[in-house]
mmCIF file of C-alpha atoms and ligand atoms in Angstrom:
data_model
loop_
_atom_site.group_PDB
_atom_site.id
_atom_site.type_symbol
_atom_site.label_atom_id
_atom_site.label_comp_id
_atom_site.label_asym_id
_atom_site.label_seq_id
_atom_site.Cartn_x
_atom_site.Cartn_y
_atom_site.Cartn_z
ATOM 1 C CA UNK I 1 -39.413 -23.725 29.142
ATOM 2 C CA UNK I 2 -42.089 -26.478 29.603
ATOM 3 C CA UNK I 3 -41.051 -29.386 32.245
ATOM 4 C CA UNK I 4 -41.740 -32.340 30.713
ATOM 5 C CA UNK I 5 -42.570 -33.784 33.621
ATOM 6 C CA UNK I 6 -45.332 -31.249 33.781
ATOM 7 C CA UNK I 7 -49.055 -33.380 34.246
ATOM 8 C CA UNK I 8 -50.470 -31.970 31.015
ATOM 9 C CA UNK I 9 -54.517 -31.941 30.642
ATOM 10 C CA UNK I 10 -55.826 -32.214 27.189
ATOM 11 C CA UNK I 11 -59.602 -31.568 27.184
ATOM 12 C CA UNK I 12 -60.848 -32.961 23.674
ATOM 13 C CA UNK I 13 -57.662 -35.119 23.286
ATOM 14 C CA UNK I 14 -59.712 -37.599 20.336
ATOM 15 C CA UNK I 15 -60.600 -34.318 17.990
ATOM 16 C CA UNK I 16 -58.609 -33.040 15.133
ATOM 17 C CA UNK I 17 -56.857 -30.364 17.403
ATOM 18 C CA UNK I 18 -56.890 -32.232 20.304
ATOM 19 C CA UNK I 19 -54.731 -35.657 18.810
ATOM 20 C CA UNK I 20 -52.753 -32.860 16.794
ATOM 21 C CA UNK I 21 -51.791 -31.809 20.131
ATOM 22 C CA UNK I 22 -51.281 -34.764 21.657
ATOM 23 C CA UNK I 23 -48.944 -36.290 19.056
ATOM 24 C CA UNK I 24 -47.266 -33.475 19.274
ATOM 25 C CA UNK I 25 -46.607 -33.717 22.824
ATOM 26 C CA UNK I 26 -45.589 -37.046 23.360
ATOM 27 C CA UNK I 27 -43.558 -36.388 20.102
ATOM 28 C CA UNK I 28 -41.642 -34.003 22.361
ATOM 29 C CA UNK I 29 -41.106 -36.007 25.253
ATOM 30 C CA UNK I 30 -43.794 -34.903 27.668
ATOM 31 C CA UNK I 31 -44.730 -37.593 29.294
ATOM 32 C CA UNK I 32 -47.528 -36.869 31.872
ATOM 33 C CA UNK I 33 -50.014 -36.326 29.468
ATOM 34 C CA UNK I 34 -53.903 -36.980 31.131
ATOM 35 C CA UNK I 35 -57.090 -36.792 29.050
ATOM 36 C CA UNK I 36 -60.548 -38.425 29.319
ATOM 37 C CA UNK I 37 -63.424 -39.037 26.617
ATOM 38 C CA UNK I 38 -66.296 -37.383 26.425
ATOM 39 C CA UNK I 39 -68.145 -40.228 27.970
ATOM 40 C CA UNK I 40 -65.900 -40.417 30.571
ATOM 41 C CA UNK I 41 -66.011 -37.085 31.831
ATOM 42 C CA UNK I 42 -68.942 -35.299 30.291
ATOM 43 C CA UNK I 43 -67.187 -31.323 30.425
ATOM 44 C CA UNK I 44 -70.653 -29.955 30.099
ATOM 45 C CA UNK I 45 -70.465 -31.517 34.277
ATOM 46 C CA UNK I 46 -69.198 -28.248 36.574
ATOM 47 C CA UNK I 47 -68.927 -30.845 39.497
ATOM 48 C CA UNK I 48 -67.710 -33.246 37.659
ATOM 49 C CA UNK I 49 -65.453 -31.286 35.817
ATOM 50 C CA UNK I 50 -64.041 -29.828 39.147
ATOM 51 C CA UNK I 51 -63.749 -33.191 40.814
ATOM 52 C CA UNK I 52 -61.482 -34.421 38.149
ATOM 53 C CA UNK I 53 -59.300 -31.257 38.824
ATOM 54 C CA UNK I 54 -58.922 -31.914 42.420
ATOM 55 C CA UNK I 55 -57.887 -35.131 41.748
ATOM 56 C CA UNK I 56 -55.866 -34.653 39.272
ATOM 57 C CA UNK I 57 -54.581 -31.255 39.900
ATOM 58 C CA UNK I 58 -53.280 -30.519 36.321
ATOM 59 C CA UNK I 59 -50.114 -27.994 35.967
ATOM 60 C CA UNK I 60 -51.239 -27.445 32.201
ATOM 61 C CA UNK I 61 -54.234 -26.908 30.367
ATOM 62 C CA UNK I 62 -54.718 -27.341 26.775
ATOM 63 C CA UNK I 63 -58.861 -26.914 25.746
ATOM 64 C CA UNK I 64 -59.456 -28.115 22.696
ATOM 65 C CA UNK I 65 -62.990 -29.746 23.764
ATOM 66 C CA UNK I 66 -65.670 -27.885 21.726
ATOM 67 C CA UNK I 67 -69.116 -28.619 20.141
ATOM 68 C CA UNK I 68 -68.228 -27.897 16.879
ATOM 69 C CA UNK I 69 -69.607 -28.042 13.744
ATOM 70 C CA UNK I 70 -70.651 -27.071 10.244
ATOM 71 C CA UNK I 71 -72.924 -24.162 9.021
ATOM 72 C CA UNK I 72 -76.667 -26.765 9.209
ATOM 73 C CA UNK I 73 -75.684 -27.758 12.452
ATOM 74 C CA UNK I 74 -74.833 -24.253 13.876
ATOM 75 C CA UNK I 75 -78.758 -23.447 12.576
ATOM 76 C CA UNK I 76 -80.265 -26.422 13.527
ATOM 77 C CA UNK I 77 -78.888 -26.506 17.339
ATOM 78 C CA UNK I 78 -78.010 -22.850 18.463
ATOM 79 C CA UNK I 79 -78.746 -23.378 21.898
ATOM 80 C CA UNK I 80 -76.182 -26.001 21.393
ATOM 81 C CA UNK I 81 -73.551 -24.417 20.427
ATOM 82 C CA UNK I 82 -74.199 -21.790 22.485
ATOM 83 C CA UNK I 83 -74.881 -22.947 26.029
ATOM 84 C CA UNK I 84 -73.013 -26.406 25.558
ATOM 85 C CA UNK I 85 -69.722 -24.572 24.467
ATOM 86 C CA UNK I 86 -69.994 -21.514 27.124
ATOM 87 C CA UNK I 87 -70.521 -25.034 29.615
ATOM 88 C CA UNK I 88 -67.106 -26.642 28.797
ATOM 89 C CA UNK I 89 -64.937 -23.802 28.730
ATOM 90 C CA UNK I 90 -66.515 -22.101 31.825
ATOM 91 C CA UNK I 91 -65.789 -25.275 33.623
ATOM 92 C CA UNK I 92 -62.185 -25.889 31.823
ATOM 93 C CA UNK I 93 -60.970 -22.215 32.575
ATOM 94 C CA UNK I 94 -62.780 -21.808 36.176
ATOM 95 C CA UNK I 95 -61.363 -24.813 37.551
ATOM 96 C CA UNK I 96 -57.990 -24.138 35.787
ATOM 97 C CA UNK I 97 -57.977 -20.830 37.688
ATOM 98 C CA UNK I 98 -59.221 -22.457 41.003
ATOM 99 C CA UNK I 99 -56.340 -25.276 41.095
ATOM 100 C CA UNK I 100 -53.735 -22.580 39.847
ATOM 101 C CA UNK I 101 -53.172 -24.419 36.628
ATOM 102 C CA UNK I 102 -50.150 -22.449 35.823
ATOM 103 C CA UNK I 103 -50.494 -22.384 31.764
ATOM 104 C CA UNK I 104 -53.738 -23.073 29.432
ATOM 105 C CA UNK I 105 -54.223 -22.638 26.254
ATOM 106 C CA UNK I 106 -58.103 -21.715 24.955
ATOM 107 C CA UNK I 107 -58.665 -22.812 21.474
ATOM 108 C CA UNK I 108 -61.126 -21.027 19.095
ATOM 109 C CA UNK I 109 -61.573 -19.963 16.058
ATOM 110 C CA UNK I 110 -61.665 -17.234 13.128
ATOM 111 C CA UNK I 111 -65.146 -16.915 13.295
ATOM 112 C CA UNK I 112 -65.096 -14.651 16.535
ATOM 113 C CA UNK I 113 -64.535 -12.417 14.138
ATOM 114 C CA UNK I 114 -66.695 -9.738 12.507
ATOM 115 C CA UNK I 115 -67.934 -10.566 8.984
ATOM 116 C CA UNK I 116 -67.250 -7.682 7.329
ATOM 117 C CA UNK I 117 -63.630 -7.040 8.909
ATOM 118 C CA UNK I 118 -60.554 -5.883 7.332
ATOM 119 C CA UNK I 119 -58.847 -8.509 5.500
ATOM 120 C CA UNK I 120 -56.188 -9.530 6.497
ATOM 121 C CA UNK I 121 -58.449 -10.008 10.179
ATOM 122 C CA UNK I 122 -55.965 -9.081 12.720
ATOM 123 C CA UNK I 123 -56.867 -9.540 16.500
ATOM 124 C CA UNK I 124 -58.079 -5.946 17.350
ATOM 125 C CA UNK I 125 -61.027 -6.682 14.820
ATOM 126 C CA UNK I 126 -62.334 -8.382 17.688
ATOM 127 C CA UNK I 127 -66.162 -6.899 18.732
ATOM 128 C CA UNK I 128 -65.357 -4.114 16.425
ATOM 129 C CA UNK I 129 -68.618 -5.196 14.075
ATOM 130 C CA UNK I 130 -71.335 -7.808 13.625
ATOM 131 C CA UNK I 131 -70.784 -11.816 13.466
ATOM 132 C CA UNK I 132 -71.791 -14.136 10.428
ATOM 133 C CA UNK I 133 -75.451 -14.972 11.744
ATOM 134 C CA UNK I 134 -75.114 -18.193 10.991
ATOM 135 C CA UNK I 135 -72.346 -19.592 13.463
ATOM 136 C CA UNK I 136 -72.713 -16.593 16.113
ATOM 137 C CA UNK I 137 -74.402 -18.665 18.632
ATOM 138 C CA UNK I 138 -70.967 -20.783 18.212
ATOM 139 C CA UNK I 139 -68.700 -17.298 18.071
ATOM 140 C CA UNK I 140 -70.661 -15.735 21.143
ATOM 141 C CA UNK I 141 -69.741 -18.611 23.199
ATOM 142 C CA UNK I 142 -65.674 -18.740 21.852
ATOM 143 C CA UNK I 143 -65.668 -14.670 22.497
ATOM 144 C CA UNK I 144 -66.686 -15.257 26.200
ATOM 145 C CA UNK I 145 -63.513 -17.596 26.411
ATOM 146 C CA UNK I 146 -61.055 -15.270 24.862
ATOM 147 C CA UNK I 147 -62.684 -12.808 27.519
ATOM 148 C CA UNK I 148 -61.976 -14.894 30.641
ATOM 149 C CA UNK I 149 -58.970 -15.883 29.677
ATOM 150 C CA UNK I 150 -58.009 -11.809 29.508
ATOM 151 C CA UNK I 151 -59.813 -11.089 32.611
ATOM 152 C CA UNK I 152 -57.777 -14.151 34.223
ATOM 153 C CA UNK I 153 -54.347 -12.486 32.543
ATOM 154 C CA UNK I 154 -55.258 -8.786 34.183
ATOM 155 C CA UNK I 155 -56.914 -9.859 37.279
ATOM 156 C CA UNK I 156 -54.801 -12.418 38.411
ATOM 157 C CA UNK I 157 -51.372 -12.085 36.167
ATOM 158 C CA UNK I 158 -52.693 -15.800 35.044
ATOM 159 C CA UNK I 159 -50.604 -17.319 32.073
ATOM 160 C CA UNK I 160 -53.275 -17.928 29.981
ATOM 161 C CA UNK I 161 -53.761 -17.826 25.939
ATOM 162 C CA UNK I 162 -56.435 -17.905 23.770
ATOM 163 C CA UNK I 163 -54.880 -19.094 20.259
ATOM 164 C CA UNK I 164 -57.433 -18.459 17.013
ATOM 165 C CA UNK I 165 -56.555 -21.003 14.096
ATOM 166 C CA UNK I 166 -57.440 -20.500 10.590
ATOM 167 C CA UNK I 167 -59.314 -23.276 8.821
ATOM 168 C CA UNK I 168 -57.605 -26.825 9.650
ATOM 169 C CA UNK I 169 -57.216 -29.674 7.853
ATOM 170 C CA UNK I 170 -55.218 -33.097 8.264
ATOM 171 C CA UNK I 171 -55.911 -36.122 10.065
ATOM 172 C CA UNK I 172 -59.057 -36.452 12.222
ATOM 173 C CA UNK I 173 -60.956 -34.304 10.112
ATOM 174 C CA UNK I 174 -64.604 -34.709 9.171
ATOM 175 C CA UNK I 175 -64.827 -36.710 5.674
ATOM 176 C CA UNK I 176 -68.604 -36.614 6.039
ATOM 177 C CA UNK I 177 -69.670 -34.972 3.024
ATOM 178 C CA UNK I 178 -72.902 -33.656 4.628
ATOM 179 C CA UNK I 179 -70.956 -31.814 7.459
ATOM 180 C CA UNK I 180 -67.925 -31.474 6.292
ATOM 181 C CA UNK I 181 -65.461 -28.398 5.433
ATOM 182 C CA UNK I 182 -64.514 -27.704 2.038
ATOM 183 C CA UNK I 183 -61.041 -29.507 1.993
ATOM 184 C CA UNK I 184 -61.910 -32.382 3.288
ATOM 185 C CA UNK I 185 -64.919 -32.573 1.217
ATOM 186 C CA UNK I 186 -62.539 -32.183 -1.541
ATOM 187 C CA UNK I 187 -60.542 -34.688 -0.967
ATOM 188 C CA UNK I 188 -63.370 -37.470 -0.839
ATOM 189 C CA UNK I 189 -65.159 -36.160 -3.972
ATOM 190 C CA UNK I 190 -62.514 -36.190 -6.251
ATOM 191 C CA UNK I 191 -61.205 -39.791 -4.230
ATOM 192 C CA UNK I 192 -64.838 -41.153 -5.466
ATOM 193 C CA UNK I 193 -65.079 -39.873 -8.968
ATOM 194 C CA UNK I 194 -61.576 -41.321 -9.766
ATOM 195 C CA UNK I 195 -62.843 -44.430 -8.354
ATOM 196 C CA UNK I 196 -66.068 -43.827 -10.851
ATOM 197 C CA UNK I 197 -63.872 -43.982 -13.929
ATOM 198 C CA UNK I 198 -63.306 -40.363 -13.192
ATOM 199 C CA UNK I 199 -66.757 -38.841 -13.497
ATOM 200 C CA UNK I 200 -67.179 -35.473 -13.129
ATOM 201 C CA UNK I 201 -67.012 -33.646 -9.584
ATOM 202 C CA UNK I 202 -69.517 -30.362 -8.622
ATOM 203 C CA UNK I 203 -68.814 -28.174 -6.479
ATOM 204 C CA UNK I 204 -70.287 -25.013 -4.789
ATOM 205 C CA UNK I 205 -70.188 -21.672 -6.427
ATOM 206 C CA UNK I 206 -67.481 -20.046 -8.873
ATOM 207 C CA UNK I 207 -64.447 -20.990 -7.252
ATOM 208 C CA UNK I 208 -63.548 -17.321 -6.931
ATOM 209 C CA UNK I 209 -63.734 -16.947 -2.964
ATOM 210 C CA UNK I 210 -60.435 -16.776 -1.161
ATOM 211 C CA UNK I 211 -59.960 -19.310 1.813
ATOM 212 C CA UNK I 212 -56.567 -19.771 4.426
ATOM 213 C CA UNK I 213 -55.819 -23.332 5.228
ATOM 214 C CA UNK I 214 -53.303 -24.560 8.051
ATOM 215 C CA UNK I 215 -52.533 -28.109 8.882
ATOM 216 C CA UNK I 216 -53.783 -29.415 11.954
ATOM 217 C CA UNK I 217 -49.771 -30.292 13.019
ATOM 218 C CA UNK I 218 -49.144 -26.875 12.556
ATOM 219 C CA UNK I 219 -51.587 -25.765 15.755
ATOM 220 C CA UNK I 220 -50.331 -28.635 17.782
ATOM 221 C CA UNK I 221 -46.419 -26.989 16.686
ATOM 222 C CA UNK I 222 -48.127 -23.627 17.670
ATOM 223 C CA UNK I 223 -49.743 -24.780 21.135
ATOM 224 C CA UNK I 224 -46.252 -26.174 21.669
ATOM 225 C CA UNK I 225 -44.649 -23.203 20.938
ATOM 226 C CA UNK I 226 -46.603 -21.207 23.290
ATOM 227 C CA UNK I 227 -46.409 -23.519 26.489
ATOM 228 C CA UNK I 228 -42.401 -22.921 26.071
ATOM 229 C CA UNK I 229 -42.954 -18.957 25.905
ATOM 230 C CA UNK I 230 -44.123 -15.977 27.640
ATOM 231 C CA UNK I 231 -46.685 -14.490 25.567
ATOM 232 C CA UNK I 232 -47.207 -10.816 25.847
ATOM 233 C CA UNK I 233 -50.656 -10.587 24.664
ATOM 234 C CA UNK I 234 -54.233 -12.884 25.534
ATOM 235 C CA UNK I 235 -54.927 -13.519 21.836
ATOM 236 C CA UNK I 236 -53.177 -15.030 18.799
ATOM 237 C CA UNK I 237 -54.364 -15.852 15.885
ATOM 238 C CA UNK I 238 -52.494 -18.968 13.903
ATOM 239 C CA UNK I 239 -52.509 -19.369 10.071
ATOM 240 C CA UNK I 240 -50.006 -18.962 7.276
ATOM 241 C CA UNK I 241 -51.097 -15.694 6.335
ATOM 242 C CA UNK I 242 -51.353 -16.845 2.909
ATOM 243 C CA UNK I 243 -55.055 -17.645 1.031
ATOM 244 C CA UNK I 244 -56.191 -19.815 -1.929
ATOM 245 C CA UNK I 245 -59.012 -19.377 -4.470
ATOM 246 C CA UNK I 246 -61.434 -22.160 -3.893
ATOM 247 C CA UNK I 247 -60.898 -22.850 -7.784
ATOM 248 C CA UNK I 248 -56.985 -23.046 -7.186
ATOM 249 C CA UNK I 249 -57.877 -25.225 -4.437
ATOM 250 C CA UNK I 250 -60.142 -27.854 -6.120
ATOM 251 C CA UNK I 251 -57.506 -27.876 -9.165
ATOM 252 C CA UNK I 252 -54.417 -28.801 -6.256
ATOM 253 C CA UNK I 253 -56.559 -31.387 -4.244
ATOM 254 C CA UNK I 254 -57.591 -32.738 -8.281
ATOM 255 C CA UNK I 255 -54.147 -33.023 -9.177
ATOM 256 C CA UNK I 256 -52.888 -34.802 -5.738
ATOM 257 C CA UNK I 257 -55.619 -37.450 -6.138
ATOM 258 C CA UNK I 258 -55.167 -37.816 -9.650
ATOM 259 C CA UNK I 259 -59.203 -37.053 -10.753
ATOM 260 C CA UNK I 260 -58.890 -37.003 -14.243
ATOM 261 C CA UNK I 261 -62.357 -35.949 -14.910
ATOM 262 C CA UNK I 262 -63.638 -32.210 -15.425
ATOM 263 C CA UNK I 263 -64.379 -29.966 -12.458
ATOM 264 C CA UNK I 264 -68.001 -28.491 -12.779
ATOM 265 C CA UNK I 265 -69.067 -25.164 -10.970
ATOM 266 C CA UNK I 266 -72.820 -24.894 -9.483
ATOM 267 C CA UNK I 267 -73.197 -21.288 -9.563
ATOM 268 C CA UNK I 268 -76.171 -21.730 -8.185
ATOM 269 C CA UNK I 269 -74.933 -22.234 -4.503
ATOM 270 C CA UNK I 270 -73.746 -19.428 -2.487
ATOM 271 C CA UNK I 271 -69.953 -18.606 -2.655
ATOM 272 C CA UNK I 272 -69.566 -17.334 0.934
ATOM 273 C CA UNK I 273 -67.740 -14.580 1.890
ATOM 274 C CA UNK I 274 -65.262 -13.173 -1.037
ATOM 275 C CA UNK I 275 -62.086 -13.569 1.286
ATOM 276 C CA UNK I 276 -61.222 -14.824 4.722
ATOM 277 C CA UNK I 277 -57.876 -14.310 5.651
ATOM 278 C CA UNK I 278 -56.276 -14.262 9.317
ATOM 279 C CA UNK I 279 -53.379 -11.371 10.014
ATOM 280 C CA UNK I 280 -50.851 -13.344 11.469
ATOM 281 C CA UNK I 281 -48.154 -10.612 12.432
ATOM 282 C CA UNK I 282 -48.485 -10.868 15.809
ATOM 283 C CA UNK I 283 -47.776 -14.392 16.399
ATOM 284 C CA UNK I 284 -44.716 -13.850 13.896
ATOM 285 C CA UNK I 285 -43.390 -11.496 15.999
ATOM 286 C CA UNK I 286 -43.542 -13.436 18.928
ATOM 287 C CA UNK I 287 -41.634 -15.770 16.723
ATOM 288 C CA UNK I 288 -43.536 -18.590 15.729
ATOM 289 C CA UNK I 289 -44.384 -19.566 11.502
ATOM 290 C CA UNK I 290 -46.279 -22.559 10.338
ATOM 291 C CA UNK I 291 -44.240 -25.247 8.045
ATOM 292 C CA UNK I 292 -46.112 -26.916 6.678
ATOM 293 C CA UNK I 293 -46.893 -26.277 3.095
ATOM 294 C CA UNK I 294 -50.355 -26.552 1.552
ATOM 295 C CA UNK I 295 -49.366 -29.463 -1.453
ATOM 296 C CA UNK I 296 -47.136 -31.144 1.321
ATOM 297 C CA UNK I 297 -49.769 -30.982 4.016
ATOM 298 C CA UNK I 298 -53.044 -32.222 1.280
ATOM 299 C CA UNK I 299 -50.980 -34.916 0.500
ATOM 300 C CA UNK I 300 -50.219 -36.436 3.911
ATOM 301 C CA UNK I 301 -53.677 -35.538 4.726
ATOM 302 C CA UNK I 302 -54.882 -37.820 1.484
ATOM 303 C CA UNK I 303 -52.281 -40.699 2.741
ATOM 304 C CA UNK I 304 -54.126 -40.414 5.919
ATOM 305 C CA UNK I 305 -57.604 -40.664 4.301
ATOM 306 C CA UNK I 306 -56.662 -44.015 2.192
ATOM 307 C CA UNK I 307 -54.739 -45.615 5.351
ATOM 308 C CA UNK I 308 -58.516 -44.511 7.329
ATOM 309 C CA UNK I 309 -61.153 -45.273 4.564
ATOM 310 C CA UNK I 310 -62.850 -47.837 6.229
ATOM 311 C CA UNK I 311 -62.844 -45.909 9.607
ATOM 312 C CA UNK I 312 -63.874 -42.527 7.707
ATOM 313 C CA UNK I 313 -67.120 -45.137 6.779
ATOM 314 C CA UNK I 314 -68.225 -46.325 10.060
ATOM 315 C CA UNK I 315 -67.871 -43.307 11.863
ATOM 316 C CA UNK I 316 -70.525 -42.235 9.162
ATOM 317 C CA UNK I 317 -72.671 -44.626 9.829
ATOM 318 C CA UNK I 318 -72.543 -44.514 13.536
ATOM 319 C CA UNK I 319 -73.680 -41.201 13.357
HETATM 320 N N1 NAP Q 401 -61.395 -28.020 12.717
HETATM 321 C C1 NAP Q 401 -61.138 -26.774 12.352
HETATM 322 O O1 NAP Q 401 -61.073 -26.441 11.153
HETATM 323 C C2 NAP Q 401 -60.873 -25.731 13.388
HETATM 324 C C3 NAP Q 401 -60.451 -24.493 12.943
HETATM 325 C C4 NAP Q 401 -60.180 -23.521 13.858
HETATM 326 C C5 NAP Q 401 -60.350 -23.777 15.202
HETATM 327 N N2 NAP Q 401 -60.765 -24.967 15.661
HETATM 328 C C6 NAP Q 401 -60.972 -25.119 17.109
HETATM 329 O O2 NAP Q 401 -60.296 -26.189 17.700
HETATM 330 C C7 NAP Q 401 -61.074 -26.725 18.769
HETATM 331 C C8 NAP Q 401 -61.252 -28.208 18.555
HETATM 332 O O3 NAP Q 401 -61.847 -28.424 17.283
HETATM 333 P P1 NAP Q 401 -61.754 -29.833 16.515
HETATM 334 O O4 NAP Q 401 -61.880 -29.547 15.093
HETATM 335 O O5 NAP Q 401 -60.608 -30.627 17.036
HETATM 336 O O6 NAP Q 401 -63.115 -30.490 17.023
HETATM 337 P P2 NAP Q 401 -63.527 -32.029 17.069
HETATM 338 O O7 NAP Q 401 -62.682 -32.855 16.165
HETATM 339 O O8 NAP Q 401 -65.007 -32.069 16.920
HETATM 340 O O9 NAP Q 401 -63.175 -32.440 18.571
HETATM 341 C C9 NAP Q 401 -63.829 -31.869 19.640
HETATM 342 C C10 NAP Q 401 -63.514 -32.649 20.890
HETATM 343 O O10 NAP Q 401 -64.252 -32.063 21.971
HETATM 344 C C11 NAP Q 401 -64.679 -33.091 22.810
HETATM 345 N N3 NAP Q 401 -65.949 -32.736 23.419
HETATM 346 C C12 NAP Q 401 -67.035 -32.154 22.835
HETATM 347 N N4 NAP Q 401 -68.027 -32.037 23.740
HETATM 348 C C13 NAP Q 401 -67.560 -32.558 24.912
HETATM 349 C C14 NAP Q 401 -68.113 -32.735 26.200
HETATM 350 N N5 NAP Q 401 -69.349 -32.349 26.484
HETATM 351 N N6 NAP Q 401 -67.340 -33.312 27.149
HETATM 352 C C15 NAP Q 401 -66.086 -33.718 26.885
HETATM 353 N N7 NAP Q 401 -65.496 -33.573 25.680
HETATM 354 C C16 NAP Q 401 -66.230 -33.009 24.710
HETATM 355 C C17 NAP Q 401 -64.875 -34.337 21.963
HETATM 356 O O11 NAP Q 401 -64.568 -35.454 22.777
HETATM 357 P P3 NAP Q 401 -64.936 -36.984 22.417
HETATM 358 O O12 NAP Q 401 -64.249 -37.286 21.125
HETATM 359 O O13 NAP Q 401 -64.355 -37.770 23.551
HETATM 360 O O14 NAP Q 401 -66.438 -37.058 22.316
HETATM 361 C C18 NAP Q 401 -63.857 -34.121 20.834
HETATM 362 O O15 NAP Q 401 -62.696 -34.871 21.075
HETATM 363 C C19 NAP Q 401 -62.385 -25.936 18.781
HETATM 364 O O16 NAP Q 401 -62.318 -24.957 19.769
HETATM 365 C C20 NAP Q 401 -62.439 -25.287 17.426
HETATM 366 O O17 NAP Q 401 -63.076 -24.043 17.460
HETATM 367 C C21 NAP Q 401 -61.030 -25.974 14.779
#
């Protein structure tokens, strides 16, 4: 069981995951909880990076500090995404390893995935078949982490995770329509066409694709979860299980705004992959499900977006 008392680094504490986590956390009582900015300890910084574990001397590790983005900004900066990323979690991890940080917890993603791989995409998929080109400089880097952290488990008996989650949404997320993921872009279309006297909304494609969504509070449950167990494997991946046409989608997020207007299909953009879906079996067995449902989970998330509007705007503008 997790102490606690246990000093508790989270590395990317002000990101979606990252403030999931650390609600979570302080939710549950743990009360030596340390994190730093970005600009106040740059993680790309191996000396810095392993100064502030010396000093600090963390007994848990939770990285959730990534350069992440959407698919124009994996194509536009692939060095980026690449280098920058392999940076923070060869720092995180080495010095976690060095100081005998007794848990962490390496956050990635679905895309380390092959493209083509069976759906439902369990964890042995892994390296069993090309990436989607477009984010592999990103997936390359995230693959390297899941490695260490399994060379760390076999080499060293370390205590370490690597946790995959599906698509996230809820608070924190990226409203910016130009980089944003599909649900959140959802939400702020149909939020503006109401407010246009419900004009009609486009989006990409036919609607037919098949997507997985998981609230952000259910990866900070998950990451909680897993500091209070002993895992028996390196890699889980975290999602429902469950998928969603895009068109289903876009008629639920409609529906929970209350867009009135009609719902128009550009089948002249690309619909992406036909289904993306994560097997989650293996972190059910270890005995963890998500709870929160998709309907219950859009609509906190659109509470969230009203109570934030005018921070959703600045943040846009700033950047
Ligand atoms: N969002 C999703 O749908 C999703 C889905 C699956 C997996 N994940 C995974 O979850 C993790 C976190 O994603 P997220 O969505 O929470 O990202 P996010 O909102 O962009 O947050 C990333 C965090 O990383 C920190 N960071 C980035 N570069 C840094 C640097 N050089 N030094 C220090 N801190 C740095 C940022 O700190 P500052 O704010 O202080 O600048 C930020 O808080 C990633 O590994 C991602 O792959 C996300």
């Amino acid at each position: 069981m997790l102490d606690k008392d246990s000093k508790i680094y989270i590395a990317g504490h002000r990101g979606m995951v990252g403030s999931a986590v650390k609600r979570k956390l302080e939710q549950e009582g743990c009360n030596n909880l340390i994190y730093k900015s970005s600009s106040e300890l740059d993680l790309r910084n191996q000396q810095g990076v392993q100064e502030f574990f010396n000093q600090e001397q963390p007994e848990v590790v939770i990285d959730a500090a990534a350069r992440v983005g959407g698919i124009m900004a994996n194509k536009e900066y692939p060095w980026q995404f690449l280098y920058e990323n392999l940076e923070i979690q060869n720092n995180i991890i080495a010095a976690s390893h060095q100081q005998d940080v007794e848990k962490l917890i390496f956050l990635g993603s679905s895309c380390i995935y092959p493209k083509h791989a069976d759906q439902p995409m369990g964890e042995e998929s892994l390296l069993t078949g090309s990436l989607e080109p477009t984010n592999q400089w990103y997936a390359i880097a995230k693959i390297a982490g899941v490695k260490m952290v399994d060379a760390l488990r076999r080499q060293y008996d370390r205590d370490y995770v690597s946790l995959m989650p599906t698509n996230l949404y809820g608070p924190n997320d990226n409203f910016d329509l130009k980089t944003s993921h599909v649900l959140p872009a959802m939400i702020r279309k149909f939020h503006e066409a109401k407010g246009d006297g419900d004009s009609p909304v486009q989006l990409w494609g036919t609607g037919s694709p098949r997507r997985e969504f998981l609230h952000v509070d259910d990866v900070a449950d998950a990451v909680f979860f897993v500091l209070n167990s002993e895992m028996e494997h390196d890699l889980y991946n975290v999602g429902t299980g469950k998928d969603i046409s895009i068109k289903g989608l876009a008629l639920l997020v409609q529906r929970i705004v209350g867009h009135k207007g009609d719902i128009r299909w550009d089948h002249s953009k690309p619909n992406g992959t036909p289904r993306k879906l994560m097997n989650v079996s293996r972190m059910t067995k270890a005995g963890w499900t998500y709870n929160i449902k998709l309907e219950d989970g859009i609509k906190a998330t659109y509470e969230w977006f009203l109570e934030n509007l005018d921070e959703i705007k600045k943040v846009e503008i700033e950047s």
